[in-house]
Coordinates of C-alpha atoms in Angstrom, one line a residue:
X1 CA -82.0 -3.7 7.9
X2 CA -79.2 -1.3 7.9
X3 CA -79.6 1.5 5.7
X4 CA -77.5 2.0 3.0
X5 CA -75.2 5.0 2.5
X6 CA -74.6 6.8 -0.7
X7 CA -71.7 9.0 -2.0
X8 CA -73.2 12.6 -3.5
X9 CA -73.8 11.1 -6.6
X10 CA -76.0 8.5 -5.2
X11 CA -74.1 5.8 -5.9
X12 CA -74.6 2.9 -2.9
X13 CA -71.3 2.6 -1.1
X14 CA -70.1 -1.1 0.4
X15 CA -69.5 -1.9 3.8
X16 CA -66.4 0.1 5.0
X17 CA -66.7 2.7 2.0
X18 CA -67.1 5.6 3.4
X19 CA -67.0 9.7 1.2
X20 CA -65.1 12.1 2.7
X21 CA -65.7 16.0 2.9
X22 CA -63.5 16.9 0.4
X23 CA -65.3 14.0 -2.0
X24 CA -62.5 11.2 -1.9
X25 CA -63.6 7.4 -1.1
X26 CA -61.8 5.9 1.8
X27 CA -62.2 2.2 2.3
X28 CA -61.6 0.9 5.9
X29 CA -60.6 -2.6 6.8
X30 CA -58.8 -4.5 9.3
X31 CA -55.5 -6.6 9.2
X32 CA -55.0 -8.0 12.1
X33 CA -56.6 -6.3 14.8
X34 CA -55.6 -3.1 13.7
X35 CA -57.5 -0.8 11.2
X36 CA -55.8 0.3 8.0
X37 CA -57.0 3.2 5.2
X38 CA -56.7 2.5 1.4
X39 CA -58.1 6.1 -0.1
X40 CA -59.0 7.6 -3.8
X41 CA -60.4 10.4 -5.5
X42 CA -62.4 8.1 -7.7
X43 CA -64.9 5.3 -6.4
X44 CA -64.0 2.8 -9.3
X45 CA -60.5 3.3 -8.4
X46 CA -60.8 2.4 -4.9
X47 CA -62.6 -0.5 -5.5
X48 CA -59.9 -1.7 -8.1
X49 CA -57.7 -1.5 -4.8
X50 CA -60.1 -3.3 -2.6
X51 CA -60.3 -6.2 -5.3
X52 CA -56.5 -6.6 -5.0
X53 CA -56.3 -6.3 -1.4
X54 CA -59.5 -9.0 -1.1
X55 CA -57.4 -10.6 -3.7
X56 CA -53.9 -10.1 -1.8
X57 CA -55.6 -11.4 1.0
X58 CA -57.3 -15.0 0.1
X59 CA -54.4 -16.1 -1.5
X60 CA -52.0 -15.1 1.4
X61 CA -50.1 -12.0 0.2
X62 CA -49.1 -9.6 2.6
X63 CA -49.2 -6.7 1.1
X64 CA -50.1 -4.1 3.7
X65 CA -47.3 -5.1 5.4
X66 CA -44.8 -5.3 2.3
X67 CA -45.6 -1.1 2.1
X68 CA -43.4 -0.7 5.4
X69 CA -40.9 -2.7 3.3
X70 CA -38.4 -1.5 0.8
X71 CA -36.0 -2.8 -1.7
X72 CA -32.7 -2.4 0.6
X73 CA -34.0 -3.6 3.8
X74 CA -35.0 -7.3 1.8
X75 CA -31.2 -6.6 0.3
X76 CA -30.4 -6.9 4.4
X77 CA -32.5 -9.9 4.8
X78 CA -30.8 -11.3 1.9
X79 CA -27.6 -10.5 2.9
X80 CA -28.2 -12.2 7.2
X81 CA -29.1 -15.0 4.9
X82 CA -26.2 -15.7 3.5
X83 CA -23.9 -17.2 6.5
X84 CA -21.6 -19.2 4.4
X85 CA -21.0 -16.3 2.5
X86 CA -17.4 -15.3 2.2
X87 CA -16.3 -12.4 3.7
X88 CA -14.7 -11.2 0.3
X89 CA -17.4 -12.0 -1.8
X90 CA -20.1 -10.7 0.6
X91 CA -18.0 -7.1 0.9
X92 CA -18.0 -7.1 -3.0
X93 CA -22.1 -7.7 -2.9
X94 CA -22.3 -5.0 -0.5
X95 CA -19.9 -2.8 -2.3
X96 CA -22.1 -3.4 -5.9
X97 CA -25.2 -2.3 -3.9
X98 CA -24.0 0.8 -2.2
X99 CA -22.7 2.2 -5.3
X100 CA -25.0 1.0 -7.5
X101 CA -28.9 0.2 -6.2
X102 CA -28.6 1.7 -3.1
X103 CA -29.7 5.5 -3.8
X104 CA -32.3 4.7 -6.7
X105 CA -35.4 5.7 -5.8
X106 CA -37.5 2.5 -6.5
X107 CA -34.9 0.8 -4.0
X108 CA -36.5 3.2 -1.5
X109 CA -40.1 2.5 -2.0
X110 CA -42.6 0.3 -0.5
X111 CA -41.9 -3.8 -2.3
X112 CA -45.3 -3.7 -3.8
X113 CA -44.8 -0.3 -5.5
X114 CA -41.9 -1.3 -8.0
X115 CA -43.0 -2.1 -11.7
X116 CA -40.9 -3.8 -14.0
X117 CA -40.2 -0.7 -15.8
X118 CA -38.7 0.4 -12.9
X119 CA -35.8 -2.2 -12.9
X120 CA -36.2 -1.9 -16.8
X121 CA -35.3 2.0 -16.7
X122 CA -32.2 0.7 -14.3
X123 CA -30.7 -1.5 -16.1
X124 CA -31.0 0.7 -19.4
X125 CA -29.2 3.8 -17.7
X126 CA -26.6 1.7 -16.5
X127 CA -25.9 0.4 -19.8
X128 CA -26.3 4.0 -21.2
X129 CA -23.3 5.2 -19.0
X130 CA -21.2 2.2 -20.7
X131 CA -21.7 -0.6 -18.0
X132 CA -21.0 -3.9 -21.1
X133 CA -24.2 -6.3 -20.4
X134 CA -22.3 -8.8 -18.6
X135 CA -21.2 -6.6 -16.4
X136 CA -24.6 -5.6 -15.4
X137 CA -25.5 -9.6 -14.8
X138 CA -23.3 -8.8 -11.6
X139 CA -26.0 -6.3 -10.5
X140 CA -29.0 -7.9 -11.6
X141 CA -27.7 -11.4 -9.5
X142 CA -28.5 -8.9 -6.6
X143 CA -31.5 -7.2 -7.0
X144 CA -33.2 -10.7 -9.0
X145 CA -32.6 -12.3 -6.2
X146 CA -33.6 -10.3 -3.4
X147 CA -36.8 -9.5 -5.0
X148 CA -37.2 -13.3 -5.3
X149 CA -37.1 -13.6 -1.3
X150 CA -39.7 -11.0 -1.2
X151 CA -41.9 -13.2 -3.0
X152 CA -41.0 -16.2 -1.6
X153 CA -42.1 -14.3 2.1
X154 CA -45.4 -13.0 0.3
X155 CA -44.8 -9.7 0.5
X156 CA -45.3 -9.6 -3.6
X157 CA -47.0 -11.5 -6.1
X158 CA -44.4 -11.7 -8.3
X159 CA -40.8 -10.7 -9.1
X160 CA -40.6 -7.3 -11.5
X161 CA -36.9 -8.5 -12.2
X162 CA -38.1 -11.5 -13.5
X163 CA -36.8 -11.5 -17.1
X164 CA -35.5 -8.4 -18.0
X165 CA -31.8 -8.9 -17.6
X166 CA -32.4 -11.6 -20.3
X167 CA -34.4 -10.2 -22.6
X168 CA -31.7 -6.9 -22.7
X169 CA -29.2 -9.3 -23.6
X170 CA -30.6 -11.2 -26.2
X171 CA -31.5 -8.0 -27.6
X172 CA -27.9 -7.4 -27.5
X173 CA -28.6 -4.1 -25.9
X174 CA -25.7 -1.9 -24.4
X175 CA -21.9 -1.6 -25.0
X176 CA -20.0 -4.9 -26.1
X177 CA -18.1 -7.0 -24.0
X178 CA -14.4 -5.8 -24.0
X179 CA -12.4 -7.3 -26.4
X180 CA -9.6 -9.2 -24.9
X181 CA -6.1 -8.5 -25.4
X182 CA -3.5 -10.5 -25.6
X183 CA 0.4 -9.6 -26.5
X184 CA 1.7 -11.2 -29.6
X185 CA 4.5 -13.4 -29.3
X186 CA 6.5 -10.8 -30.3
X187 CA 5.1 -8.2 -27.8
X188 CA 5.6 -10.9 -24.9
X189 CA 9.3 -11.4 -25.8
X190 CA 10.3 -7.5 -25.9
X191 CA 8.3 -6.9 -23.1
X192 CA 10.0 -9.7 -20.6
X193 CA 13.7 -9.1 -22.3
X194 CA 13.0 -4.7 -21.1
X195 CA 12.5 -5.8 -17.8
X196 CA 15.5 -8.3 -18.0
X197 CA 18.2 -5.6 -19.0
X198 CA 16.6 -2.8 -17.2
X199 CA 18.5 -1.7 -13.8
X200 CA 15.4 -0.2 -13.0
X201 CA 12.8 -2.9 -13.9
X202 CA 14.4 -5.9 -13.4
X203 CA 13.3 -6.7 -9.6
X204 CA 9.6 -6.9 -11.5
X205 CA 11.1 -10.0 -13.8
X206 CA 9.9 -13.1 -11.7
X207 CA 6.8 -11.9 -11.2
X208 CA 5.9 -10.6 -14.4
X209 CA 7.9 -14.2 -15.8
X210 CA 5.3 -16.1 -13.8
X211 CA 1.9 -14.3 -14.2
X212 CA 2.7 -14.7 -18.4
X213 CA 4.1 -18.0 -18.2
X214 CA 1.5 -20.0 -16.1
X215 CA -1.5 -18.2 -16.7
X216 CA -2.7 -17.6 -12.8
X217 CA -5.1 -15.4 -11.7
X218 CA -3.2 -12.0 -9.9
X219 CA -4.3 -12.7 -6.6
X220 CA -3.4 -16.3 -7.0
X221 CA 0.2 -15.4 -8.1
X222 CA 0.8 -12.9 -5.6
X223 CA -0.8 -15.5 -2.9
X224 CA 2.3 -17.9 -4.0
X225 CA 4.3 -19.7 -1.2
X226 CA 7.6 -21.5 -1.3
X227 CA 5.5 -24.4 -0.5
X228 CA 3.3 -24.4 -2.9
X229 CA 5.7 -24.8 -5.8
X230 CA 7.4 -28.0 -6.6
X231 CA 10.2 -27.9 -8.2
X232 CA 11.1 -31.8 -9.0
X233 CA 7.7 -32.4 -10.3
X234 CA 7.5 -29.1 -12.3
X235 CA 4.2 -28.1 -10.7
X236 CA 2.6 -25.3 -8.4
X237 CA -0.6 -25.5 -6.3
X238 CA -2.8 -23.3 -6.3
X239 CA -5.2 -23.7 -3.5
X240 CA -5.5 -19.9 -2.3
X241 CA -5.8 -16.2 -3.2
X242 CA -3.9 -13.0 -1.9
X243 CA -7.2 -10.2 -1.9
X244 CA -7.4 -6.4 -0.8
X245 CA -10.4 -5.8 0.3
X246 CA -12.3 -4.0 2.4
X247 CA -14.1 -6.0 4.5
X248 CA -16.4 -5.3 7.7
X249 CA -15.2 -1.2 7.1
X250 CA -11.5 -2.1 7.4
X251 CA -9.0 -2.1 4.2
X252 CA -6.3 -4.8 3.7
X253 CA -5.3 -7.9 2.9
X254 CA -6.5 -11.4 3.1
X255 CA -6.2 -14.6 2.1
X256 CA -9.5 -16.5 0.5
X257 CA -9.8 -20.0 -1.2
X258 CA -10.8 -19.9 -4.9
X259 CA -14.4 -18.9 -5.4
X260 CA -15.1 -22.5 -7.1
X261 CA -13.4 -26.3 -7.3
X262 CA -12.0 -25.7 -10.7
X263 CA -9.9 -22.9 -9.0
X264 CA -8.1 -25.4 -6.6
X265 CA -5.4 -27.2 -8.9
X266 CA -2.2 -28.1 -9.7
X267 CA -0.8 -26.7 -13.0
X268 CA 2.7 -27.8 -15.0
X269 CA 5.4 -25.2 -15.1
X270 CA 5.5 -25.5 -18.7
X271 CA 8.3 -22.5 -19.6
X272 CA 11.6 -23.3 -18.4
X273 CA 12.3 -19.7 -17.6
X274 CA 9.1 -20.2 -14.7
X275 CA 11.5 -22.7 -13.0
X276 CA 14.1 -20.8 -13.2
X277 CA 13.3 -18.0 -11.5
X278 CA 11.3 -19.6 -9.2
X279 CA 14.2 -21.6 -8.2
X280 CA 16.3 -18.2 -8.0
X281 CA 13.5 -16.2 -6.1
X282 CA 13.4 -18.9 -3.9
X283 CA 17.0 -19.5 -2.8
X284 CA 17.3 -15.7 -2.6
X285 CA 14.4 -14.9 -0.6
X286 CA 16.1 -15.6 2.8
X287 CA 18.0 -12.6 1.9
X288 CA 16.2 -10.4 0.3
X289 CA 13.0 -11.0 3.0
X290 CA 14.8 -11.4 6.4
X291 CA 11.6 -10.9 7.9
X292 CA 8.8 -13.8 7.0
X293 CA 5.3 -12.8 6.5
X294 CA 2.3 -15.2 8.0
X295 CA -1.1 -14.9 7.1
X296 CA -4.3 -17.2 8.2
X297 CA -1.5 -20.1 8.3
X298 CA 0.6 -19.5 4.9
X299 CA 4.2 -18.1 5.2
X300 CA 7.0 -18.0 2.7
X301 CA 5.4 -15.5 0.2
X302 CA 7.4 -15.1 -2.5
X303 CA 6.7 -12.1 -4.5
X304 CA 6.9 -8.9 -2.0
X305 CA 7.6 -5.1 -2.8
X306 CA 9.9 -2.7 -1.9
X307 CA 9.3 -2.5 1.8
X308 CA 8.6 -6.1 2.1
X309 CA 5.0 -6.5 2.4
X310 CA 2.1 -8.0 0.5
X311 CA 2.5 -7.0 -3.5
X312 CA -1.2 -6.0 -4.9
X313 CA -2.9 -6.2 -8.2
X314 CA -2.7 -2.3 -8.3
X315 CA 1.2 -2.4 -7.6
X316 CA 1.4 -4.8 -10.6
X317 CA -0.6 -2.6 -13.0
X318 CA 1.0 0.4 -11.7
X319 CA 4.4 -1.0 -13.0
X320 CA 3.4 -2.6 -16.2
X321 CA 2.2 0.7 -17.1
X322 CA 5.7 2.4 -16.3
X323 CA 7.2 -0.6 -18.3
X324 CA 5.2 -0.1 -21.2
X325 CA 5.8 3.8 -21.2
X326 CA 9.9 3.4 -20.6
X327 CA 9.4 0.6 -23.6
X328 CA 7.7 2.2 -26.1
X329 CA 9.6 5.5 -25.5
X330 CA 13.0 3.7 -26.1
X331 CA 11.6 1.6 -28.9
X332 CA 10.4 4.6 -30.9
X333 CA 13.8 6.0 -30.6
X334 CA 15.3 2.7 -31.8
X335 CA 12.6 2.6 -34.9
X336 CA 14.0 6.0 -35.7
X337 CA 18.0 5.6 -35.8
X338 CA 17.2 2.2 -37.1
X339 CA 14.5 4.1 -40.4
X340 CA 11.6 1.0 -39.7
X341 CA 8.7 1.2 -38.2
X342 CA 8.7 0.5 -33.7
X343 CA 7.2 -2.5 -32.5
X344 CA 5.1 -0.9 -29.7
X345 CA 3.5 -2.2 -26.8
X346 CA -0.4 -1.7 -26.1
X347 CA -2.0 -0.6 -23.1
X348 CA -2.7 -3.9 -21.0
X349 CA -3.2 -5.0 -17.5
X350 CA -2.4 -8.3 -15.3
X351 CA -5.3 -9.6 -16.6
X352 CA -4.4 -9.7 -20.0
X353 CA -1.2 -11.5 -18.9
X354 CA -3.2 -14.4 -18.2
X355 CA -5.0 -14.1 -21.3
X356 CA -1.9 -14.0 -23.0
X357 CA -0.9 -17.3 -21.8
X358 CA -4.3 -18.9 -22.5
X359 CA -3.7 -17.9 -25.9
X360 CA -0.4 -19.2 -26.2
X361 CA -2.1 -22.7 -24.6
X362 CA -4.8 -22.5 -27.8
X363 CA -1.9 -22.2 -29.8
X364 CA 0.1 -25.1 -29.0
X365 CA -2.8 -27.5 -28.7
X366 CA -6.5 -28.5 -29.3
X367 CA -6.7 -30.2 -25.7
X368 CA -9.5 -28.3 -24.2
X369 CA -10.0 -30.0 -21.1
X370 CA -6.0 -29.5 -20.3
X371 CA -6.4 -25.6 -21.3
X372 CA -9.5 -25.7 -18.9
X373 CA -7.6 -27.7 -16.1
X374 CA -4.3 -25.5 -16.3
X375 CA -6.5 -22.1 -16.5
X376 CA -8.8 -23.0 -13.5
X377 CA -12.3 -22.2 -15.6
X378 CA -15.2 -23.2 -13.6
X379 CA -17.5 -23.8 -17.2
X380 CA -16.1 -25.6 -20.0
X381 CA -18.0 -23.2 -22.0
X382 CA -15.7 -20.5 -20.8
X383 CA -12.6 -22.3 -22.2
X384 CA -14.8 -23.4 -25.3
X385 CA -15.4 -19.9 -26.2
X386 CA -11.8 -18.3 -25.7
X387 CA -10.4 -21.2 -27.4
X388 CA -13.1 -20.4 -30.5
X389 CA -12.4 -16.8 -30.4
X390 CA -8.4 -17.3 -30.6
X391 CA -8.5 -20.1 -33.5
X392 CA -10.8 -18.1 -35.7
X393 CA -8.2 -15.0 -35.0
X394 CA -5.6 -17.2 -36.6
X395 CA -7.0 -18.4 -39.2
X396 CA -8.0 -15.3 -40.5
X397 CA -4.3 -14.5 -40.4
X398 CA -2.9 -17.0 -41.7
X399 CA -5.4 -16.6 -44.7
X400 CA -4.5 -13.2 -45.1
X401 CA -0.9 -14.6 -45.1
X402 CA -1.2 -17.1 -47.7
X403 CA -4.5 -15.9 -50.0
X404 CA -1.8 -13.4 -52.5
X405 CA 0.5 -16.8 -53.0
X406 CA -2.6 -18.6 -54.3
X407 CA -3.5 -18.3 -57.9
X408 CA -6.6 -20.5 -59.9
X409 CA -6.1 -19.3 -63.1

């Protein structure tokens, strides 16, 4: 019978317990055929580890070999996954996760080493530095996901992401979403007839005429072809997007079809001043664009700038910035001479454009499939809740408008 060996407090140690010189516990075992160490300075603590690596073991997890494996190199795995991936979207993964993840420190340790107050503590300092909690569902449909391969290889027993995201936002934890803005009828009008009767501005008109009066995303404005609008039917197609991106470490621009079906349409021109300047930009463009520009098959783009080339989201925001400024600075000299109060313009960006016409839409009718359809919303919950937002915004004006004409008694 094999004699039994005892630590210096005489307690029996288990097959592959062993004390060391300096009085820790080491417990030997084998995975594979090679030998690995778990250690401790306490003997109860050790054997809690052996329990979970016994436990690890029966029911198939790999733990051991998980502790070679970190949080970014399953992000890899992920990522060589993902082969139908586009290229835009995947550089915008890759772009969250290098600025984001990349450098925390539990996305550097072994798998089976992150707790869920780790991604807990994550999400909270990202919040704490003003990231609004749908913006951090961006980062957590990385790392959720990534640690849900790990488990699904065995590596871990389960995922540490697994409900957090959630429970921060029905906790309503964090900055609030931004609050939309969209110009006021009024704002919309001064701001287009500026542009119109400005010898600087005025080569921004069709553009600017078209992002406010169909509602399209920037990069599927800018991506406009000659082909893709109709004028006899009074429609435009919309069936690809104009991007700058950097993708595989090289900046520039590409074209990419819309990230979901809805985005793929056909929408009316509903403002006649659409047509029309599509119909001018278009018999023009010969001229003014000698030189045609291809990309992956489409030609005939018709908004350009200066120089000729590609025109960008930044270019757009750049200038309705310098719009706004000139504006406002020659509408507070107006209010002045004129002793009333200047009808200024707000600080907005293309985006708001957009939701500027979807407001307009909400305005002129209670057809929420069409507004869905003409805006290109993937979820009809999307158009449900804009629509909502705007309708309660009215009537609360128009209450305050009427509530001092009304009289019970």
């Amino acid at each position: 019978m094999p004699k039994v060996r005892k630590d210096n407090k005489g307690r029996n140690l288990r097959p592959g317990e062993t004390q060391r010189s300096d009085g820790s516990y080491m417990f030997v075992y084998k995975l594979g055929k090679k030998k690995k160490y778990i250690y401790d300075f306490d003997l109860a603590s050790l054997r809690a580890k052996e329990k979970v690596l016994n436990r690890d073991s029966e029911d198939g997890i790999r733990t051991q070999e998980a502790m070679k494996i970190t949080l970014n190199d399953m992000f890899k795995v992920l990522m060589d996954t993902k082969i139908q991936l586009k290229a835009s979207t995947r550089a915008n993964y890759e772009y969250l996760w290098s600025n984001y993840v990349k450098d925390e420190p539990f996305a550097n340790i072994p798998l089976p080493n992150i707790r869920k107050s780790d991604i807990l503590t994550f999400y909270t300092k990202l919040l704490k530095k003003g990231f609004a909690i749908n913006s951090l569902e961006s980062i957590n449909n990385l790392i959720h996901p990534t640690l849900e391969l790990a488990v699904d290889d065995d590596y871990i027993r389960k995922n540490p992401s697994k409900g957090v995201y959630r429970s921060l936002k029905t906790e309503g934890t964090g900055a609030p979403p931004k609050k939309r803005i969209a110009l006021t009828m009024t704002q919309q009008k001064n701001f287009l007839r500026f542009i119109s009767k400005s010898p600087m501005y005025s080569h921004w008109l069709p553009v600017m005429v078209v992002l406010l009066g169909t509602g399209m995303r920037v990069a599927e404005c800018t991506g406009l072809t000659k082909n893709d609008v109709d004028l006899e039917n009074n429609t435009i197609s919309v069936n690809h997007n104009l991007i700058y991106r950097v993708i595989d470490g090289k900046a520039g621009f590409h074209i990419t079809t819309p990230k979901t079906a809805s985005g793929t349409r056909t929408i009316p021109i509903l403002y006649p001043q659409v047509a029309e300047q599509l119909r001018t930009l278009i018999e023009v463009m010969d001229t003014l664009y000698p030189e045609d520009l291809v990309m992956n098959g489409y030609h005939g783009f018709l908004f350009r700038n200066r120089e000729g080339y590609f025109l960008s989201a930044h270019n757009i925001n750049r200038a309705i910035q310098r719009i706004s400024i000139a504006y406002n600075a020659e509408e507070m000299d107006q209010a002045e001479l004129e002793d009333r109060e200047p009808e200024l313009l707000p600080h907005f960006s293309v985006h708001n454009m957009r939701h500027t016409f979807c407001t307009r839409l909400c305005e002129s009718t209670n057809d929420i499939k069409f507004i869905q359809q003409v805006m290109g919303h993937a979820d009809f919950s999307t158009t449900m809740d804009i629509y909502t937002h705007i309708t309660q915004e009215n009537m609360r004006e128009k209450a305050e408008a009427i509530k001092g004409n009304l009289v019970l008694m």
